[in-house]
CSV table of C-alpha atoms in Angstrom, one decimal:
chain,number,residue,atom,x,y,z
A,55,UNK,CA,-3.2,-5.4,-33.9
A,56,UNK,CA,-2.5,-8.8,-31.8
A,57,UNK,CA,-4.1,-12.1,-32.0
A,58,UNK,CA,-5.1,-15.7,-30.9
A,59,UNK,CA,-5.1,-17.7,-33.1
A,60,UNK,CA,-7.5,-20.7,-32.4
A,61,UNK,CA,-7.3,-20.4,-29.1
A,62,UNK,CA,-10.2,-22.1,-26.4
A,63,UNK,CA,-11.8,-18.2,-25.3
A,64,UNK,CA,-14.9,-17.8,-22.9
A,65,UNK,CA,-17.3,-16.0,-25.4
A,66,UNK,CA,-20.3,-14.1,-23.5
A,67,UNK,CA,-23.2,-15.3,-24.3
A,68,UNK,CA,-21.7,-18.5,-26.2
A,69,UNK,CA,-19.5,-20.1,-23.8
A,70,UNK,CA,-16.1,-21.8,-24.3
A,71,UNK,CA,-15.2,-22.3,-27.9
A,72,UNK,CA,-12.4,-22.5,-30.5
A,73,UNK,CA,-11.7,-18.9,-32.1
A,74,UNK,CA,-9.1,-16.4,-33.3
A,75,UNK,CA,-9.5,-13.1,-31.3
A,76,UNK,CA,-8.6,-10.1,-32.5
A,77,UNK,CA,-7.6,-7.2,-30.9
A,78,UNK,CA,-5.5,-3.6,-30.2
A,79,UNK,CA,-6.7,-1.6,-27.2
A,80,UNK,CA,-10.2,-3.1,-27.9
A,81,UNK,CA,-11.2,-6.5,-29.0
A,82,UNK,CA,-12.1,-6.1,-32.9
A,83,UNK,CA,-13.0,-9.7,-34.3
A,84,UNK,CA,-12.7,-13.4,-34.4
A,85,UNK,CA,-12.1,-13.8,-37.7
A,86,UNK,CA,-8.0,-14.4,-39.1
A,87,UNK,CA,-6.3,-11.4,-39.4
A,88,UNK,CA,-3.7,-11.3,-41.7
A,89,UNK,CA,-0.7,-9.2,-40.4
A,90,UNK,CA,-1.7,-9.5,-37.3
A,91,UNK,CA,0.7,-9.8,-34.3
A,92,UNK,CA,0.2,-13.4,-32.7
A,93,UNK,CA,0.5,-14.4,-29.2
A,94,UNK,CA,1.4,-18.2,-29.2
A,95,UNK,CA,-0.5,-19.6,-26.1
A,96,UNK,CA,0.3,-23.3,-24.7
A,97,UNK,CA,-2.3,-25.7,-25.8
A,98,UNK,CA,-4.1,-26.4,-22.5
A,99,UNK,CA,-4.6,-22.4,-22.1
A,100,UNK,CA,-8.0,-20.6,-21.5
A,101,UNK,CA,-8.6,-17.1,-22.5
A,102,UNK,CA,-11.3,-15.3,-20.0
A,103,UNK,CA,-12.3,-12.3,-19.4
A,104,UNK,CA,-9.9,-10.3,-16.8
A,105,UNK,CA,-10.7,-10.6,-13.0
A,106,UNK,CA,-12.0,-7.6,-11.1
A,107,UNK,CA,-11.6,-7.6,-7.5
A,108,UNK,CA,-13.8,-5.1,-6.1
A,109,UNK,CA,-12.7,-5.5,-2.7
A,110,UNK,CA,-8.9,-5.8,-1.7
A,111,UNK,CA,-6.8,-4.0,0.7
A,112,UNK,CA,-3.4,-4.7,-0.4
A,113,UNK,CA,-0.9,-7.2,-1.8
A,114,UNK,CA,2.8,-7.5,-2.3
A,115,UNK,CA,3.6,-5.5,0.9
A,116,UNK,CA,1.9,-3.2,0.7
A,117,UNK,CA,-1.3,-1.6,1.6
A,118,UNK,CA,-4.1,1.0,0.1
A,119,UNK,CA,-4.1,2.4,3.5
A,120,UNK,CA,-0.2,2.9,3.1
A,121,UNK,CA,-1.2,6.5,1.0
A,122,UNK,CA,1.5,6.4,-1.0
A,123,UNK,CA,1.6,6.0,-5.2
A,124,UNK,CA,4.0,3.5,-4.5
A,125,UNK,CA,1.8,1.2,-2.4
A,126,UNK,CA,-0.9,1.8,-5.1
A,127,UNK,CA,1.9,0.7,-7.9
A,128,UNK,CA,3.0,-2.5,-6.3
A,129,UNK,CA,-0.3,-3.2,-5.4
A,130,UNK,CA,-1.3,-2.9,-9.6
A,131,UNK,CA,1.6,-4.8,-10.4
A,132,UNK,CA,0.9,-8.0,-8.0
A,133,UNK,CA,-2.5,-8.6,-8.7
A,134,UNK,CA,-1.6,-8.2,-12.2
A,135,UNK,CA,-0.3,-11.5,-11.8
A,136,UNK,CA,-3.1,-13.6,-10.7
A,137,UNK,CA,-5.4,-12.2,-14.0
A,138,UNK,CA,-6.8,-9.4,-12.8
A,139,UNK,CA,-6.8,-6.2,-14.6
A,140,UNK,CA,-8.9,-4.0,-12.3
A,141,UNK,CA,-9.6,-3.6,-8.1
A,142,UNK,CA,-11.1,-0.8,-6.1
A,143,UNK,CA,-8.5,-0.1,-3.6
A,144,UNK,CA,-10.2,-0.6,-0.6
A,145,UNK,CA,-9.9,1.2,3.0
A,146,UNK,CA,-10.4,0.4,6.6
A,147,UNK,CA,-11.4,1.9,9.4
A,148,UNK,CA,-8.4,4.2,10.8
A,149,UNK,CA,-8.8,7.5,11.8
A,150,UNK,CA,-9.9,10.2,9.6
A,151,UNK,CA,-6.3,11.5,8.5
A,152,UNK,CA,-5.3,8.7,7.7
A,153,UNK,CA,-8.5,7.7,5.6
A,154,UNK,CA,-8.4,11.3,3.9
A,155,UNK,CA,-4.4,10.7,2.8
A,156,UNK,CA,-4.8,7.4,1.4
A,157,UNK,CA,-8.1,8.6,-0.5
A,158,UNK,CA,-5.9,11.5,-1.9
A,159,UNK,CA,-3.1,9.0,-2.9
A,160,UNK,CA,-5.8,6.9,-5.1
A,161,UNK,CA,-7.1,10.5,-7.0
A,162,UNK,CA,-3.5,11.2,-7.9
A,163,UNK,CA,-2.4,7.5,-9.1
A,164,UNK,CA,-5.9,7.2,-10.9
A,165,UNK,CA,-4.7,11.1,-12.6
A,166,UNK,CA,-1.4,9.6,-13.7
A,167,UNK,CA,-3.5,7.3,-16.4
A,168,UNK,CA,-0.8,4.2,-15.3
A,169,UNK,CA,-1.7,1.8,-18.3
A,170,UNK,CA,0.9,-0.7,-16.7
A,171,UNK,CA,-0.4,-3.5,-13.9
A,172,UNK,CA,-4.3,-3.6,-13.1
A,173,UNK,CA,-6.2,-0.5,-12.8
A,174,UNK,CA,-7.7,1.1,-9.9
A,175,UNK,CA,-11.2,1.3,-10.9
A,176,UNK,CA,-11.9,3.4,-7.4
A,177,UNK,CA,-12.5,2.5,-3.9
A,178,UNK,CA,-14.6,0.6,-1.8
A,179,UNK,CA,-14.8,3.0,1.9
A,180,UNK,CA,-14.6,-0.6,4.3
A,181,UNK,CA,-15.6,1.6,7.3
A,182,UNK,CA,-15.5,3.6,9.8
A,183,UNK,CA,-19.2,3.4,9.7
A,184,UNK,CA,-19.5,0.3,10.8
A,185,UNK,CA,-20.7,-1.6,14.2
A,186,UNK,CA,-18.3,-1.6,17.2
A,187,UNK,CA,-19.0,-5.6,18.0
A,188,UNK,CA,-18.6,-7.0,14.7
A,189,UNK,CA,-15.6,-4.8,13.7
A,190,UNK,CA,-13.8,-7.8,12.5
A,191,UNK,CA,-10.2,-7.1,12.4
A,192,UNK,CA,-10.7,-3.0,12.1
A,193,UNK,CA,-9.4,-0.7,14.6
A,194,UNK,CA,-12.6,0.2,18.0
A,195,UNK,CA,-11.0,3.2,18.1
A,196,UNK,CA,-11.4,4.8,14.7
A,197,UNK,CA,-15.1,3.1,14.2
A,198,UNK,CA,-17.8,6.0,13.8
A,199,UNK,CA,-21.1,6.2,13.0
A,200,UNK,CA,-22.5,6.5,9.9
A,201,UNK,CA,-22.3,10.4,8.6
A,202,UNK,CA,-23.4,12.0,5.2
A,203,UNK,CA,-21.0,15.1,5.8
A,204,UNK,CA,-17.6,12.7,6.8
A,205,UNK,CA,-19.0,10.6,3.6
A,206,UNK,CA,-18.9,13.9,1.5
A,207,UNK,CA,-15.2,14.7,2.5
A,208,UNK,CA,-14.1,11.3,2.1
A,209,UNK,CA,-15.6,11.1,-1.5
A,210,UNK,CA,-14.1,14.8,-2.4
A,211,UNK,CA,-10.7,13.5,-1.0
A,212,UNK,CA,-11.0,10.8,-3.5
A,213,UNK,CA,-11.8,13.2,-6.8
A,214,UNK,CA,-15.3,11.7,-6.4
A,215,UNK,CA,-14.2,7.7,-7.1
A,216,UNK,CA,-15.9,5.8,-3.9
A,217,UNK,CA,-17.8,3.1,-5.5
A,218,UNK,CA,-19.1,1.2,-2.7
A,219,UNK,CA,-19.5,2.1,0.9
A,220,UNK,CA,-19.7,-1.2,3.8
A,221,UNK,CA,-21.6,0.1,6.3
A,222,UNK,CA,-23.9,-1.1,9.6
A,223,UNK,CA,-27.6,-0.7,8.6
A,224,UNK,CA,-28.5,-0.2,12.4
A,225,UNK,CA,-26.6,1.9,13.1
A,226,UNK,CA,-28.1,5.7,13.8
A,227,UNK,CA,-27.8,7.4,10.5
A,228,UNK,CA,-27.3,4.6,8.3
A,229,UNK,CA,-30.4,5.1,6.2
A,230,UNK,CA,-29.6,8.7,5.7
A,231,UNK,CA,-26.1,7.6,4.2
A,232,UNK,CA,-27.7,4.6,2.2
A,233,UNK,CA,-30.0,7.0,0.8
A,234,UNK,CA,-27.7,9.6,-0.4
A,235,UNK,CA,-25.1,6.5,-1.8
A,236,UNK,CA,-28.0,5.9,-3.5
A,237,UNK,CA,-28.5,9.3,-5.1
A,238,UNK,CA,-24.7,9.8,-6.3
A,239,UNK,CA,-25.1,6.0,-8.0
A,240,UNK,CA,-22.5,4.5,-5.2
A,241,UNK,CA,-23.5,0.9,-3.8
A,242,UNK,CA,-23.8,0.8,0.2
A,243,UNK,CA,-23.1,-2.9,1.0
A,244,UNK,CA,-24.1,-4.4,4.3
A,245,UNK,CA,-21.2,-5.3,6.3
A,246,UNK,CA,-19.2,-5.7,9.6
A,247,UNK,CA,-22.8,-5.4,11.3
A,248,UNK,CA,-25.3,-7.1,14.0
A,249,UNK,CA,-28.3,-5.8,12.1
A,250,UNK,CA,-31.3,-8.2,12.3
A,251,UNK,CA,-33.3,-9.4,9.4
A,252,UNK,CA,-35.7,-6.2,9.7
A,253,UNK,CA,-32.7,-4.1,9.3
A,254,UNK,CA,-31.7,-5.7,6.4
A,255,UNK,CA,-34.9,-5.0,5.0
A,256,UNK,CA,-34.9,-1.3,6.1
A,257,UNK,CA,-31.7,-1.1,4.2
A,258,UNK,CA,-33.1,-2.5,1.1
A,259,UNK,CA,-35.9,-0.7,0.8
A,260,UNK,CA,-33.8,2.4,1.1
A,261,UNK,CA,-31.0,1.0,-1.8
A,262,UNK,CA,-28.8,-1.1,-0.1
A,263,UNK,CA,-28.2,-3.6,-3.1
A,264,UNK,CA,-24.7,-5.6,-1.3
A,265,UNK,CA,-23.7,-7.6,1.1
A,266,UNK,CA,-19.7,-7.3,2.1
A,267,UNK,CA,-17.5,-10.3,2.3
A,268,UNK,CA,-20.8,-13.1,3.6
A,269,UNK,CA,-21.0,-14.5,6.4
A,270,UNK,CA,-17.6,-13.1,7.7
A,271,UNK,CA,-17.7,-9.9,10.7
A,272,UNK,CA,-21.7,-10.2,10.7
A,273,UNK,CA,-24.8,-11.5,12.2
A,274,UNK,CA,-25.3,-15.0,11.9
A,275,UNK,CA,-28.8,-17.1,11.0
A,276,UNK,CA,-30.3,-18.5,13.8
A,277,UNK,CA,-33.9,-19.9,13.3
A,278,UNK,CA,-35.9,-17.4,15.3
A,279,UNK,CA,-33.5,-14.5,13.9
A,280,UNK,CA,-32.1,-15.3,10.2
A,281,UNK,CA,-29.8,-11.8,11.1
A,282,UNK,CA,-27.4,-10.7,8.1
A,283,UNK,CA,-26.4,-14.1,6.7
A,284,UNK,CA,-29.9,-15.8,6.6
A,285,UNK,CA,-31.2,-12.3,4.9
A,286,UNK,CA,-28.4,-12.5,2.4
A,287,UNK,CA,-29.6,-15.9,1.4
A,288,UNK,CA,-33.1,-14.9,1.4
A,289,UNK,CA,-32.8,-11.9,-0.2
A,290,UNK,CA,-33.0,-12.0,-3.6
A,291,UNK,CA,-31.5,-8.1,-4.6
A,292,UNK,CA,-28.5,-8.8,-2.3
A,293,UNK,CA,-25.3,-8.7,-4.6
A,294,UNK,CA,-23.4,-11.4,-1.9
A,295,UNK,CA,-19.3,-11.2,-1.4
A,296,UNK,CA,-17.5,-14.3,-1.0
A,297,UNK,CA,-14.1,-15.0,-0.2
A,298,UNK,CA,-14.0,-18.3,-1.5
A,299,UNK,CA,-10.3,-19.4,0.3
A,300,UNK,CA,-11.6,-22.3,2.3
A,301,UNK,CA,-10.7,-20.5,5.7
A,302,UNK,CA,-13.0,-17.2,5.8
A,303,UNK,CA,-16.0,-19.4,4.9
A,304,UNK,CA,-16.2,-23.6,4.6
A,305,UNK,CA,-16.9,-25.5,1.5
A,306,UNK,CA,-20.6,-26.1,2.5
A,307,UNK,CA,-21.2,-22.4,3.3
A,308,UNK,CA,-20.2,-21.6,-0.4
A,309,UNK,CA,-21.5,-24.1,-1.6
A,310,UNK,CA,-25.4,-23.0,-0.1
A,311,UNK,CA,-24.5,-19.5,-0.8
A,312,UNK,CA,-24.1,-20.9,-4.4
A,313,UNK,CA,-27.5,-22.8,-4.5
A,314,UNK,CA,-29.4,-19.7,-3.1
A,315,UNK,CA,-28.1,-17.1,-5.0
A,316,UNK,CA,-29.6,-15.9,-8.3
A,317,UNK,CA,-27.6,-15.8,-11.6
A,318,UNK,CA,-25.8,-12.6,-11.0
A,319,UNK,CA,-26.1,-12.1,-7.6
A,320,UNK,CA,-22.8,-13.5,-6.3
A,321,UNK,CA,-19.5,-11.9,-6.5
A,322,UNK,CA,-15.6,-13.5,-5.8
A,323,UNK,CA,-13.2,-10.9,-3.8
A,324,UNK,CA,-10.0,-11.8,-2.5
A,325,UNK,CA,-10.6,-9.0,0.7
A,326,UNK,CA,-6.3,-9.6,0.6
A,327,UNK,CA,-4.1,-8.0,2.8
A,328,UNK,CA,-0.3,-6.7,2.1
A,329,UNK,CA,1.2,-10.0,3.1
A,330,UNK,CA,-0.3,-11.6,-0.4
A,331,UNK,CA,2.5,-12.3,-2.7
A,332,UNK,CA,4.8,-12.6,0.1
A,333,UNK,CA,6.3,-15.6,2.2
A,334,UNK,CA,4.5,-16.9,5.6
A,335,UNK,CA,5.5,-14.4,8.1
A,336,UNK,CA,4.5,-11.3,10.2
A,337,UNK,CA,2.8,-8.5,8.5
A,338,UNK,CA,0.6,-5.7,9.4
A,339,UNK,CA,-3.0,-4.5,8.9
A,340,UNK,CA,-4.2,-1.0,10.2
A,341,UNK,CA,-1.9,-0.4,12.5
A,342,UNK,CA,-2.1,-4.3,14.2
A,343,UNK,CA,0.3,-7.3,14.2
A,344,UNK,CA,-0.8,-9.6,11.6
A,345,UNK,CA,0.9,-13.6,11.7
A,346,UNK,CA,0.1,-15.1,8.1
A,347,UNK,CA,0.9,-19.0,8.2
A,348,UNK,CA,-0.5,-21.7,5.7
A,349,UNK,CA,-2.3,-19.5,3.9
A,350,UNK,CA,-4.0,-17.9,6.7
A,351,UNK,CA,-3.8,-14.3,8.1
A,352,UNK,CA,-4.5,-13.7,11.6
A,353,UNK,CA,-4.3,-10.9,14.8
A,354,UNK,CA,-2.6,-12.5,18.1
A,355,UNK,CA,-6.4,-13.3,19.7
A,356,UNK,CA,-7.0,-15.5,16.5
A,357,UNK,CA,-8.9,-13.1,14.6
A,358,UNK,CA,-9.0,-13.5,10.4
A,359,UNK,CA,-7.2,-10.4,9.2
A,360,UNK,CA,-8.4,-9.9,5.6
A,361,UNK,CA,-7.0,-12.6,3.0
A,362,UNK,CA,-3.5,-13.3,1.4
A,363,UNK,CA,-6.0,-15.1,-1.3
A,364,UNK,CA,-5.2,-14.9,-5.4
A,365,UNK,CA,-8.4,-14.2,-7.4
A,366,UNK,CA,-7.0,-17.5,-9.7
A,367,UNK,CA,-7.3,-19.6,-6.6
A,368,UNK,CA,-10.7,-18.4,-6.1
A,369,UNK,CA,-11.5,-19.0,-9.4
A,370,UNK,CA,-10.1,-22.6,-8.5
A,371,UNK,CA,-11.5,-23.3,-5.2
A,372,UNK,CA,-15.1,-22.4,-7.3
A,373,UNK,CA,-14.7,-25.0,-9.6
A,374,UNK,CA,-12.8,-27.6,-7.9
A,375,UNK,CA,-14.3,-27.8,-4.3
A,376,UNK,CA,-17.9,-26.0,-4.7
A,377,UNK,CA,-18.3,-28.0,-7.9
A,378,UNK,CA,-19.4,-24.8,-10.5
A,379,UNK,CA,-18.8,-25.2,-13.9
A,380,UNK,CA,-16.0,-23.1,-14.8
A,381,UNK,CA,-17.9,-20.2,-16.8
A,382,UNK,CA,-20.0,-20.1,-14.2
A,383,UNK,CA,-17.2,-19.4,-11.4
A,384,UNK,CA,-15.7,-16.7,-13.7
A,385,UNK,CA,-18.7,-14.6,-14.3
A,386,UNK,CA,-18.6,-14.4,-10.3
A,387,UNK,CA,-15.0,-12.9,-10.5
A,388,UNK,CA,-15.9,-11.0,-14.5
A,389,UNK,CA,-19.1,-10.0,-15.7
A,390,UNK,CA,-20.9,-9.3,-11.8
A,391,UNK,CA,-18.6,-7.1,-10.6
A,392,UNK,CA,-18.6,-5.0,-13.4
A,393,UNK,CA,-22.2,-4.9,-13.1
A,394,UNK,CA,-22.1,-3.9,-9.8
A,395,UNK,CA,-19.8,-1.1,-10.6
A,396,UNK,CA,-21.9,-0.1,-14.0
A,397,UNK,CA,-18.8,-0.5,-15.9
A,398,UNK,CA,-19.7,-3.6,-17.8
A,399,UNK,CA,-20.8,-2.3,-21.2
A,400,UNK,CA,-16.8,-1.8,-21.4
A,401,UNK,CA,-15.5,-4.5,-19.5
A,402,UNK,CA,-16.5,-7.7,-17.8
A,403,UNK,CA,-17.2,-10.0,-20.4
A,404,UNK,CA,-15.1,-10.7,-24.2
A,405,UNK,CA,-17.8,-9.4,-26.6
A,406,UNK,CA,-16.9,-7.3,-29.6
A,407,UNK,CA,-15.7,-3.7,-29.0
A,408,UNK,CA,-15.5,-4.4,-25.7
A,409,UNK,CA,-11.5,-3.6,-23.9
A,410,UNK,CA,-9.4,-6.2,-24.1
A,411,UNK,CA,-9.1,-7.4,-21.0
A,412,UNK,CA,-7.6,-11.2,-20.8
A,413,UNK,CA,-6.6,-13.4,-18.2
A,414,UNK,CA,-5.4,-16.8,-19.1
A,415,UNK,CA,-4.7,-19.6,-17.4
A,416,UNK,CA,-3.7,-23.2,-17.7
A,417,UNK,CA,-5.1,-26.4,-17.1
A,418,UNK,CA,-3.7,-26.0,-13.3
A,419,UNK,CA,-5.4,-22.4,-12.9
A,420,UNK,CA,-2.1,-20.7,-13.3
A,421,UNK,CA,-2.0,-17.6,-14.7
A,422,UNK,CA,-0.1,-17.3,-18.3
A,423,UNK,CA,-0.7,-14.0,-19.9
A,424,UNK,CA,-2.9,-11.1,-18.1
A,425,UNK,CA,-3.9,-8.1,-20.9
A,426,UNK,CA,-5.2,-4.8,-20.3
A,427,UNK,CA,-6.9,-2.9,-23.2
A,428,UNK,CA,-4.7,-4.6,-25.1
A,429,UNK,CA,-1.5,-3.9,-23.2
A,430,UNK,CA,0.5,-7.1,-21.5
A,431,UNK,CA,0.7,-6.3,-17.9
A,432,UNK,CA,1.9,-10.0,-17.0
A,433,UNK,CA,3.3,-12.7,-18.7
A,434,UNK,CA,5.0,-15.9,-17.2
């Protein structure tokens, strides 16, 4: 058994608040517990719940798409580091092989039970079936449309673990594929797409319930034609991604996506890229010549390429710049996503008997300790 003893912890349902918390592989009580093993925290430390990043291609130098346990390992290990205990390890569009062998690589590493680093929760199928002109940073080649067989093969490659599935809602076949997502309990998220607000309805009605990395690789709101981004304002069941780095979307973008959004409605991804963890230089991203300076990750033409962002920063950049109160911010990064992935009566949130799952951080947003069902995967 481990402790903290009187330690400032973010309580569901209670808030911040002075407490012991208790815990082994789950959290038990906060009450003393004599005997206990305790964890001496600096005094301007925050315990909160541990991030989950449902949608992240890759970190430390490496990439999901790289099929390999290794990738998947370094990967775990990184975004240990910036408080997150569990991602979905999330593809591209690339051609089907290549899909199919990094699916297979998450179903063994998932197999292996790794309780060290952050877990793979599953994956998040980013494409192919998404639209040719709003492809973002994904391959033209490799982009397909939307198919309930390819979707089968892709899901049996991955020992059944696709949890969400970004698609184009226009595109022929679509509602088919949203449908049976739907039926086998995965989300289909609206994304990389030119669909117009009736689309967007079209896909609701059939069970879209997300809306992948807003604003970013979709149709914009016009007055005469709200498109994607006006109907993930609007729309109420929309679960909205944000990549809240300052560069994919502006400070006033967030901060109306904020104000519009109901409680539970918007979720923080870091959408990062292999070059995260890593010094300003030339990376890679499906196949393309990535140049990550400042902070930013770009093609040659100027083109975002995915993020180099740490789900801390996020965090941070909620807080500081969009001006949400802090418990607020982390229920974004916490609680929601584990929602959306029907995994939060385990995780998401400290309540009692829930895993211990920790990330704390100090008064600058840096990360001290990250724990994983009661396991330290990071300490600084």
């Amino acid at each position: 058994m481990k402790t903290f003893n009187n330690a400032l912890v973010y309580v569901y349902g209670e808030g911040l608040k002075k407490t012991n918390l208790v815990f082994d592989e789950r959290i038990r009580s906060f009450d003393k517990a004599d005997g206990a093993e305790e964890i001496e925290l600096p005094a301007d430390a925050v315990v909160l719940p541990g991030f989950i990043d449902r949608h992240i291609h890759g970190a430390g130098g490496c990439d999901a798409m790289d099929g390999t346990d290794e990738a998947l390992t370094t990967i775990a290990d990184t975004v240990a580091r910036e408080g997150t205990v569990g991602f979905l390890a999330t593809t591209m569009t690339q051609s089907p092989e290549n899909i199919t062998a990094a699916l297979k690589a998450v179903k063994a590493y998932r197999e292996k039970g790794r309780k060290d680093g952050a877990s793979v929760l599953g994956v998040h199928l980013e494409g192919p079936f998404i639209a040719a002109a709003h492809k973002g940073a994904q391959p033209l080649e490799y982009v397909a449309k939307p198919s309930v067989r390819v979707f089968d093969e892709y899901n049996a490659a991955s020992g059944n673990c696709i949890k969400i599935v970004t698609l184009a809602p226009e595109e022929e076949g679509a509602a088919e594929l949203i449908a049976h997502l739907i039926r086998k309990g995965i989300a289909p998220s609206i994304g990389h797409t030119g669909a117009k607000h009736a689309d967007v309805l079209r896909a609701i009605e059939a069970g879209a319930t997300n809306v992948t990395h807003t604003y970013n690789a979709q149709s914009p709101l016009h007055h005469r034609e709200i498109g994607v981004v006006g109907s993930a304002l609007l729309c109420d069941a929309l679960d909205c991604e944000l990549i809240c780095d300052t560069i994919h979307v502006s400070v006033p973008a967030m901060k109306l996506l904020y104000k519009c959004k109901p409680e539970g409605k918007l979720t923080l991804i870091t959408d990062a890229m292999r070059a995260k963890g890593l010094q300003d230089g030339v990376s890679e991203l499906g196949g393309q010549t990535v140049y990550v300076k400042g902070g930013e990750a770009r093609l040659a033409d100027g083109t975002l390429a995915g993020s180099v962002l740490r789900m801390n920063r996020a965090i941070e950049n909620m807080v500081e710049k969009v001006g949400v109160p802090l418990t607020q911010a982390v229920d974004c990064a916490t609680v929601v996503p584990a929602k959306s992935l029907g995994i939060d009566k385990d995780t998401g949130s400290i309540s009692l008997g829930k895993q211990a799952d920790f990330a704390v951080l100090d008064k600058n947003y840096d990360v001290v300790l990250t724990v994983r069902g009661g396991n330290v995967i990071y300490k600084r």
